[in-house]
């Protein structure tokens, strides 16, 4: 999908686009993270004890899929770790623990994100990457009293 009014940064980087605002229409919290090596950024299979490339200790990072509405369209967007943390308010590891302890928390997290208005810098998929979604490079919530999703979950599921 081409993005109208895209700007291209130097060095052949993918085009970026900053709509006036985006509204989260839906969030897929069923498969929101994966294991990655913090040293070499390699994606690792679930259950990996170490990185196959460099031997680093894997950590869980975000790959959160959203549908967002702009002023003129609804687009599928993926948020990786840094961008997703601004909405979620915690590490992917912590969210996995919350979801494991409370089976309905994943659905509650998706509901908490629905309707949230944000300013997003979006990057078009790189050429030759069929099926890749538009990527949110940065996300800034626009609501004055924005609460990260983890705070909503902690209020709904207090530790007992």
Tab-separated table of N, CA, C and O in Angstrom, residues 30-127:
chain	number	residue	atom	x	y	z
A	30	UNK	N	-3.278	-11.501	21.080
A	30	UNK	CA	-3.103	-12.946	21.209
A	30	UNK	C	-1.662	-13.366	20.909
A	30	UNK	O	-1.186	-14.350	21.450
A	31	UNK	N	-0.963	-12.646	20.054
A	31	UNK	CA	0.411	-12.982	19.684
A	31	UNK	C	1.183	-11.673	19.572
A	31	UNK	O	1.479	-11.209	18.483
A	32	UNK	N	1.514	-11.071	20.709
A	32	UNK	CA	2.027	-9.703	20.737
A	32	UNK	C	3.528	-9.604	20.968
A	32	UNK	O	4.076	-8.508	21.033
A	33	UNK	N	4.222	-10.744	21.088
A	33	UNK	CA	5.641	-10.669	21.410
A	33	UNK	C	6.392	-11.862	20.821
A	33	UNK	O	5.796	-12.835	20.375
A	34	UNK	N	7.712	-11.744	20.863
A	34	UNK	CA	8.579	-12.832	20.408
A	34	UNK	C	9.907	-12.718	21.146
A	34	UNK	O	10.199	-11.693	21.763
A	35	UNK	N	10.718	-13.776	21.080
A	35	UNK	CA	12.034	-13.749	21.695
A	35	UNK	C	13.037	-13.138	20.727
A	35	UNK	O	13.010	-13.435	19.529
A	36	UNK	N	13.915	-12.302	21.271
A	36	UNK	CA	14.922	-11.633	20.457
A	36	UNK	C	16.217	-11.557	21.247
A	36	UNK	O	16.212	-11.505	22.480
A	37	UNK	N	17.332	-11.529	20.527
A	37	UNK	CA	18.633	-11.363	21.170
A	37	UNK	C	18.925	-9.874	21.280
A	37	UNK	O	18.937	-9.171	20.270
A	38	UNK	N	19.173	-9.355	22.484
A	38	UNK	CA	19.462	-7.931	22.634
A	38	UNK	C	20.815	-7.530	22.047
A	38	UNK	O	21.034	-6.367	21.737
A	39	UNK	N	21.714	-8.491	21.864
A	39	UNK	CA	23.033	-8.179	21.302
A	39	UNK	C	22.994	-8.006	19.784
A	39	UNK	O	23.548	-7.069	19.253
A	40	UNK	N	22.352	-8.954	19.087
A	40	UNK	CA	22.396	-8.915	17.620
A	40	UNK	C	21.018	-8.741	16.972
A	40	UNK	O	20.911	-8.749	15.752
A	41	UNK	N	19.962	-8.587	17.774
A	41	UNK	CA	18.590	-8.366	17.303
A	41	UNK	C	18.014	-9.530	16.491
A	41	UNK	O	17.065	-9.346	15.743
A	42	UNK	N	18.571	-10.703	16.624
A	42	UNK	CA	18.041	-11.869	15.911
A	42	UNK	C	16.744	-12.319	16.564
A	42	UNK	O	16.629	-12.358	17.797
A	43	UNK	N	15.746	-12.647	15.747
A	43	UNK	CA	14.510	-13.232	16.260
A	43	UNK	C	14.794	-14.702	16.557
A	43	UNK	O	15.456	-15.386	15.764
A	44	UNK	N	14.308	-15.171	17.695
A	44	UNK	CA	14.594	-16.538	18.130
A	44	UNK	C	13.296	-17.308	18.319
A	44	UNK	O	12.264	-16.721	18.637
A	45	UNK	N	13.340	-18.634	18.164
A	45	UNK	CA	12.130	-19.432	18.394
A	45	UNK	C	11.787	-19.460	19.882
A	45	UNK	O	12.673	-19.344	20.738
A	46	UNK	N	10.500	-19.608	20.197
A	46	UNK	CA	10.088	-19.705	21.597
A	46	UNK	C	10.825	-20.862	22.267
A	46	UNK	O	11.020	-21.922	21.670
A	47	UNK	N	11.250	-20.635	23.481
A	47	UNK	CA	11.949	-21.657	24.239
A	47	UNK	C	13.455	-21.659	24.040
A	47	UNK	O	14.160	-22.450	24.676
A	48	UNK	N	13.984	-20.808	23.177
A	48	UNK	CA	15.431	-20.763	22.954
A	48	UNK	C	16.130	-20.317	24.238
A	48	UNK	O	15.717	-19.351	24.869
A	49	UNK	N	17.193	-21.024	24.610
A	49	UNK	CA	17.940	-20.690	25.819
A	49	UNK	C	19.011	-19.651	25.550
A	49	UNK	O	19.420	-18.934	26.457
A	50	UNK	N	19.489	-19.596	24.308
A	50	UNK	CA	20.496	-18.613	23.933
A	50	UNK	C	20.383	-18.328	22.440
A	50	UNK	O	19.758	-19.078	21.696
A	51	UNK	N	21.033	-17.250	22.009
A	51	UNK	CA	21.019	-16.851	20.600
A	51	UNK	C	21.907	-17.803	19.803
A	51	UNK	O	23.046	-18.076	20.196
A	52	UNK	N	21.404	-18.256	18.691
A	52	UNK	CA	22.161	-19.163	17.839
A	52	UNK	C	23.309	-18.437	17.142
A	52	UNK	O	24.319	-19.046	16.819
A	53	UNK	N	23.162	-17.139	16.925
A	53	UNK	CA	24.173	-16.376	16.194
A	53	UNK	C	25.319	-15.909	17.085
A	53	UNK	O	26.480	-15.991	16.704
A	54	UNK	N	24.992	-15.390	18.293
A	54	UNK	CA	26.050	-14.783	19.117
A	54	UNK	C	26.121	-15.332	20.537
A	54	UNK	O	27.000	-14.948	21.294
A	55	UNK	N	25.185	-16.193	20.924
A	55	UNK	CA	25.206	-16.761	22.270
A	55	UNK	C	24.566	-15.901	23.335
A	55	UNK	O	24.579	-16.254	24.512
A	56	UNK	N	23.982	-14.756	22.948
A	56	UNK	CA	23.347	-13.855	23.907
A	56	UNK	C	22.107	-14.468	24.550
A	56	UNK	O	21.507	-15.404	24.018
A	57	UNK	N	21.718	-13.934	25.700
A	57	UNK	CA	20.537	-14.394	26.426
A	57	UNK	C	19.291	-13.718	25.843
A	57	UNK	O	19.219	-12.486	25.817
A	58	UNK	N	18.308	-14.483	25.370
A	58	UNK	CA	17.131	-13.877	24.732
A	58	UNK	C	16.225	-13.153	25.717
A	58	UNK	O	16.158	-13.494	26.898
A	59	UNK	N	15.565	-12.122	25.217
A	59	UNK	CA	14.539	-11.412	25.974
A	59	UNK	C	13.283	-11.336	25.113
A	59	UNK	O	13.338	-11.436	23.889
A	60	UNK	N	12.158	-11.166	25.767
A	60	UNK	CA	10.888	-11.053	25.050
A	60	UNK	C	10.668	-9.592	24.692
A	60	UNK	O	10.843	-8.712	25.527
A	61	UNK	N	10.303	-9.332	23.432
A	61	UNK	CA	10.050	-7.973	22.947
A	61	UNK	C	8.703	-7.940	22.229
A	61	UNK	O	8.176	-8.973	21.817
A	62	UNK	N	8.170	-6.735	22.092
A	62	UNK	CA	6.856	-6.554	21.474
A	62	UNK	C	6.892	-6.643	19.948
A	62	UNK	O	7.844	-6.191	19.308
A	63	UNK	N	5.831	-7.189	19.413
A	63	UNK	CA	5.447	-7.107	18.005
A	63	UNK	C	3.914	-7.057	18.052
A	63	UNK	O	3.229	-8.062	17.920
A	64	UNK	N	3.391	-5.863	18.293
A	64	UNK	CA	1.967	-5.663	18.536
A	64	UNK	C	1.279	-5.218	17.256
A	64	UNK	O	1.676	-4.217	16.654
A	65	UNK	N	0.279	-5.961	16.828
A	65	UNK	CA	-0.457	-5.650	15.609
A	65	UNK	C	-1.713	-4.850	15.958
A	65	UNK	O	-2.506	-5.275	16.801
A	66	UNK	N	-1.858	-3.691	15.310
A	66	UNK	CA	-3.016	-2.819	15.505
A	66	UNK	C	-3.659	-2.511	14.165
A	66	UNK	O	-2.997	-2.546	13.133
A	67	UNK	N	-4.920	-2.183	14.208
A	67	UNK	CA	-5.587	-1.516	13.088
A	67	UNK	C	-5.833	-0.100	13.570
A	67	UNK	O	-6.408	0.094	14.640
A	68	UNK	N	-5.364	0.876	12.787
A	68	UNK	CA	-5.538	2.266	13.182
A	68	UNK	C	-6.263	3.031	12.083
A	68	UNK	O	-6.063	2.777	10.898
A	69	UNK	N	-7.119	3.939	12.515
A	69	UNK	CA	-7.844	4.802	11.581
A	69	UNK	C	-7.131	6.142	11.537
A	69	UNK	O	-6.813	6.723	12.580
A	70	UNK	N	-6.866	6.604	10.317
A	70	UNK	CA	-6.334	7.946	10.125
A	70	UNK	C	-7.497	8.811	9.672
A	70	UNK	O	-8.648	8.373	9.714
A	71	UNK	N	-7.212	9.991	9.212
A	71	UNK	CA	-8.280	10.884	8.756
A	71	UNK	C	-8.973	10.366	7.504
A	71	UNK	O	-10.086	10.776	7.208
A	72	UNK	N	-8.340	9.437	6.778
A	72	UNK	CA	-8.965	8.994	5.530
A	72	UNK	C	-8.955	7.490	5.280
A	72	UNK	O	-9.434	7.041	4.246
A	73	UNK	N	-8.426	6.688	6.181
A	73	UNK	CA	-8.384	5.238	5.953
A	73	UNK	C	-8.093	4.472	7.241
A	73	UNK	O	-7.650	5.053	8.225
A	74	UNK	N	-8.319	3.177	7.185
A	74	UNK	CA	-7.940	2.278	8.267
A	74	UNK	C	-6.804	1.405	7.729
A	74	UNK	O	-6.934	0.838	6.641
A	75	UNK	N	-5.703	1.338	8.471
A	75	UNK	CA	-4.534	0.597	8.017
A	75	UNK	C	-4.043	-0.351	9.103
A	75	UNK	O	-4.119	-0.038	10.292
A	76	UNK	N	-3.535	-1.520	8.703
A	76	UNK	CA	-2.886	-2.402	9.679
A	76	UNK	C	-1.479	-1.895	9.957
A	76	UNK	O	-0.751	-1.519	9.042
A	77	UNK	N	-1.114	-1.865	11.228
A	77	UNK	CA	0.173	-1.311	11.655
A	77	UNK	C	0.800	-2.275	12.647
A	77	UNK	O	0.098	-2.906	13.438
A	78	UNK	N	2.123	-2.377	12.628
A	78	UNK	CA	2.834	-3.168	13.624
A	78	UNK	C	3.701	-2.235	14.462
A	78	UNK	O	4.324	-1.312	13.944
A	79	UNK	N	3.678	-2.456	15.778
A	79	UNK	CA	4.501	-1.701	16.719
A	79	UNK	C	5.508	-2.663	17.318
A	79	UNK	O	5.120	-3.682	17.896
A	80	UNK	N	6.777	-2.346	17.161
A	80	UNK	CA	7.799	-3.154	17.801
A	80	UNK	C	8.095	-2.572	19.170
A	80	UNK	O	7.414	-1.667	19.630
A	81	UNK	N	9.098	-3.081	19.839
A	81	UNK	CA	9.288	-2.882	21.275
A	81	UNK	C	9.192	-1.437	21.754
A	81	UNK	O	8.369	-1.125	22.608
A	82	UNK	N	9.999	-0.539	21.243
A	82	UNK	CA	10.013	0.839	21.758
A	82	UNK	C	8.669	1.531	21.575
A	82	UNK	O	8.163	2.186	22.485
A	83	UNK	N	8.077	1.397	20.394
A	83	UNK	CA	6.791	2.048	20.128
A	83	UNK	C	5.676	1.426	20.969
A	83	UNK	O	4.819	2.131	21.496
A	84	UNK	N	5.675	0.113	21.111
A	84	UNK	CA	4.624	-0.559	21.876
A	84	UNK	C	4.698	-0.233	23.369
A	84	UNK	O	3.670	-0.092	24.028
A	85	UNK	N	5.901	-0.092	23.904
A	85	UNK	CA	6.051	0.227	25.333
A	85	UNK	C	5.391	1.557	25.694
A	85	UNK	O	4.931	1.727	26.821
A	86	UNK	N	5.335	2.493	24.759
A	86	UNK	CA	4.707	3.777	25.066
A	86	UNK	C	3.209	3.629	25.311
A	86	UNK	O	2.631	4.401	26.063
A	87	UNK	N	2.581	2.628	24.710
A	87	UNK	CA	1.161	2.365	24.957
A	87	UNK	C	0.945	1.373	26.093
A	87	UNK	O	0.024	1.508	26.879
A	88	UNK	N	1.802	0.363	26.154
A	88	UNK	CA	1.595	-0.712	27.118
A	88	UNK	C	2.111	-0.361	28.511
A	88	UNK	O	1.544	-0.781	29.497
A	89	UNK	N	3.214	0.388	28.599
A	89	UNK	CA	3.722	0.831	29.896
A	89	UNK	C	4.534	-0.190	30.664
A	89	UNK	O	4.809	0.009	31.848
A	90	UNK	N	4.926	-1.280	30.020
A	90	UNK	CA	5.723	-2.303	30.677
A	90	UNK	C	6.460	-3.116	29.621
A	90	UNK	O	6.197	-2.974	28.426
A	91	UNK	N	7.337	-3.981	30.087
A	91	UNK	CA	8.055	-4.856	29.163
A	91	UNK	C	7.116	-5.956	28.663
A	91	UNK	O	6.092	-6.259	29.289
A	92	UNK	N	7.474	-6.559	27.564
A	92	UNK	CA	6.684	-7.674	27.033
A	92	UNK	C	6.704	-8.846	28.005
A	92	UNK	O	5.703	-9.555	28.153
A	93	UNK	N	7.838	-9.072	28.694
A	93	UNK	CA	7.917	-10.146	29.695
A	93	UNK	C	6.876	-9.956	30.794
A	93	UNK	O	6.209	-10.901	31.204
A	94	UNK	N	6.741	-8.723	31.283
A	94	UNK	CA	5.770	-8.451	32.349
A	94	UNK	C	4.342	-8.693	31.864
A	94	UNK	O	3.521	-9.262	32.569
A	95	UNK	N	4.053	-8.277	30.636
A	95	UNK	CA	2.707	-8.484	30.102
A	95	UNK	C	2.404	-9.968	29.914
A	95	UNK	O	1.283	-10.405	30.173
A	96	UNK	N	3.388	-10.747	29.521
A	96	UNK	CA	3.206	-12.200	29.400
A	96	UNK	C	2.829	-12.782	30.758
A	96	UNK	O	1.930	-13.621	30.855
A	97	UNK	N	3.507	-12.340	31.822
A	97	UNK	CA	3.190	-12.842	33.174
A	97	UNK	C	1.769	-12.466	33.592
A	97	UNK	O	1.045	-13.270	34.175
A	98	UNK	N	1.349	-11.238	33.292
A	98	UNK	CA	-0.014	-10.808	33.630
A	98	UNK	C	-1.035	-11.645	32.871
A	98	UNK	O	-2.016	-12.118	33.442
A	99	UNK	N	-0.814	-11.847	31.574
A	99	UNK	CA	-1.736	-12.636	30.758
A	99	UNK	C	-1.796	-14.077	31.243
A	99	UNK	O	-2.852	-14.701	31.210
A	100	UNK	N	-0.668	-14.635	31.683
A	100	UNK	CA	-0.641	-16.017	32.187
A	100	UNK	C	-1.421	-16.142	33.497
A	100	UNK	O	-2.116	-17.135	33.717
A	101	UNK	N	-1.322	-15.131	34.351
A	101	UNK	CA	-2.001	-15.169	35.645
A	101	UNK	C	-3.489	-14.880	35.533
A	101	UNK	O	-4.276	-15.347	36.359
A	102	UNK	N	-3.893	-14.133	34.515
A	102	UNK	CA	-5.291	-13.727	34.356
A	102	UNK	C	-5.727	-13.972	32.912
A	102	UNK	O	-5.443	-13.161	32.027
A	103	UNK	N	-6.421	-15.075	32.653
A	103	UNK	CA	-6.784	-15.448	31.283
A	103	UNK	C	-7.575	-14.386	30.502
A	103	UNK	O	-7.453	-14.314	29.287
A	104	UNK	N	-8.334	-13.563	31.168
A	104	UNK	CA	-9.121	-12.555	30.450
A	104	UNK	C	-8.366	-11.238	30.247
A	104	UNK	O	-8.889	-10.301	29.645
A	105	UNK	N	-7.128	-11.159	30.717
A	105	UNK	CA	-6.367	-9.914	30.638
A	105	UNK	C	-6.007	-9.529	29.204
A	105	UNK	O	-5.946	-8.337	28.887
A	106	UNK	N	-5.783	-10.495	28.329
A	106	UNK	CA	-5.438	-10.173	26.933
A	106	UNK	C	-6.598	-9.447	26.261
A	106	UNK	O	-6.399	-8.459	25.551
A	107	UNK	N	-7.795	-9.939	26.498
A	107	UNK	CA	-8.976	-9.272	25.919
A	107	UNK	C	-9.166	-7.885	26.537
A	107	UNK	O	-9.492	-6.925	25.848
A	108	UNK	N	-8.933	-7.763	27.832
A	108	UNK	CA	-9.052	-6.469	28.503
A	108	UNK	C	-8.015	-5.481	27.973
A	108	UNK	O	-8.308	-4.290	27.818
A	109	UNK	N	-6.814	-5.953	27.665
A	109	UNK	CA	-5.777	-5.075	27.115
A	109	UNK	C	-6.185	-4.557	25.737
A	109	UNK	O	-6.014	-3.374	25.444
A	110	UNK	N	-6.729	-5.435	24.913
A	110	UNK	CA	-7.196	-5.014	23.584
A	110	UNK	C	-8.310	-3.985	23.711
A	110	UNK	O	-8.340	-2.992	22.973
A	111	UNK	N	-9.210	-4.193	24.655
A	111	UNK	CA	-10.303	-3.238	24.887
A	111	UNK	C	-9.769	-1.889	25.386
A	111	UNK	O	-10.281	-0.837	25.010
A	112	UNK	N	-8.741	-1.937	26.235
A	112	UNK	CA	-8.172	-0.696	26.763
A	112	UNK	C	-7.524	0.137	25.653
A	112	UNK	O	-7.531	1.361	25.713
A	113	UNK	N	-7.000	-0.517	24.646
A	113	UNK	CA	-6.361	0.202	23.536
A	113	UNK	C	-7.371	0.764	22.545
A	113	UNK	O	-7.112	1.783	21.904
A	114	UNK	N	-8.518	0.105	22.420
A	114	UNK	CA	-9.513	0.535	21.434
A	114	UNK	C	-9.966	1.967	21.705
A	114	UNK	O	-10.316	2.324	22.821
A	115	UNK	N	-9.915	2.794	20.673
A	115	UNK	CA	-10.362	4.178	20.772
A	115	UNK	C	-9.279	5.154	21.195
A	115	UNK	O	-9.498	6.365	21.193
A	116	UNK	N	-8.097	4.639	21.559
A	116	UNK	CA	-6.996	5.518	21.984
A	116	UNK	C	-6.500	6.330	20.790
A	116	UNK	O	-6.254	5.793	19.726
A	117	UNK	N	-6.398	7.640	20.975
A	117	UNK	CA	-5.902	8.516	19.912
A	117	UNK	C	-4.424	8.801	20.143
A	117	UNK	O	-4.009	9.082	21.265
A	118	UNK	N	-3.644	8.710	19.057
A	118	UNK	CA	-2.198	8.875	19.136
A	118	UNK	C	-1.687	9.630	17.930
A	118	UNK	O	-2.337	9.674	16.888
A	119	UNK	N	-0.525	10.188	18.086
A	119	UNK	CA	0.230	10.675	16.934
A	119	UNK	C	1.262	9.593	16.667
A	119	UNK	O	1.996	9.191	17.564
A	120	UNK	N	1.286	9.092	15.448
A	120	UNK	CA	2.215	8.039	15.068
A	120	UNK	C	3.028	8.475	13.862
A	120	UNK	O	2.494	9.093	12.941
A	121	UNK	N	4.293	8.146	13.893
A	121	UNK	CA	5.120	8.264	12.702
A	121	UNK	C	5.126	6.868	12.102
A	121	UNK	O	5.560	5.907	12.745
A	122	UNK	N	4.604	6.756	10.889
A	122	UNK	CA	4.461	5.463	10.228
A	122	UNK	C	5.506	5.324	9.130
A	122	UNK	O	5.821	6.285	8.443
A	123	UNK	N	6.024	4.114	8.973
A	123	UNK	CA	7.003	3.853	7.922
A	123	UNK	C	6.445	2.786	6.991
A	123	UNK	O	5.957	1.743	7.438
A	124	UNK	N	6.516	3.065	5.720
A	124	UNK	CA	6.029	2.125	4.712
A	124	UNK	C	6.891	0.862	4.727
A	124	UNK	O	8.067	0.911	5.091
A	125	UNK	N	6.319	-0.266	4.324
A	125	UNK	CA	7.127	-1.496	4.227
A	125	UNK	C	8.259	-1.305	3.224
A	125	UNK	O	8.114	-0.574	2.244
A	126	UNK	N	9.378	-1.955	3.491
A	126	UNK	CA	10.502	-1.900	2.559
A	126	UNK	C	10.158	-2.651	1.287
A	126	UNK	O	9.401	-3.621	1.318
A	127	UNK	N	10.718	-2.213	0.187
A	127	UNK	CA	10.482	-2.886	-1.085
A	127	UNK	C	11.013	-4.308	-0.994
A	127	UNK	O	12.059	-4.555	-0.412
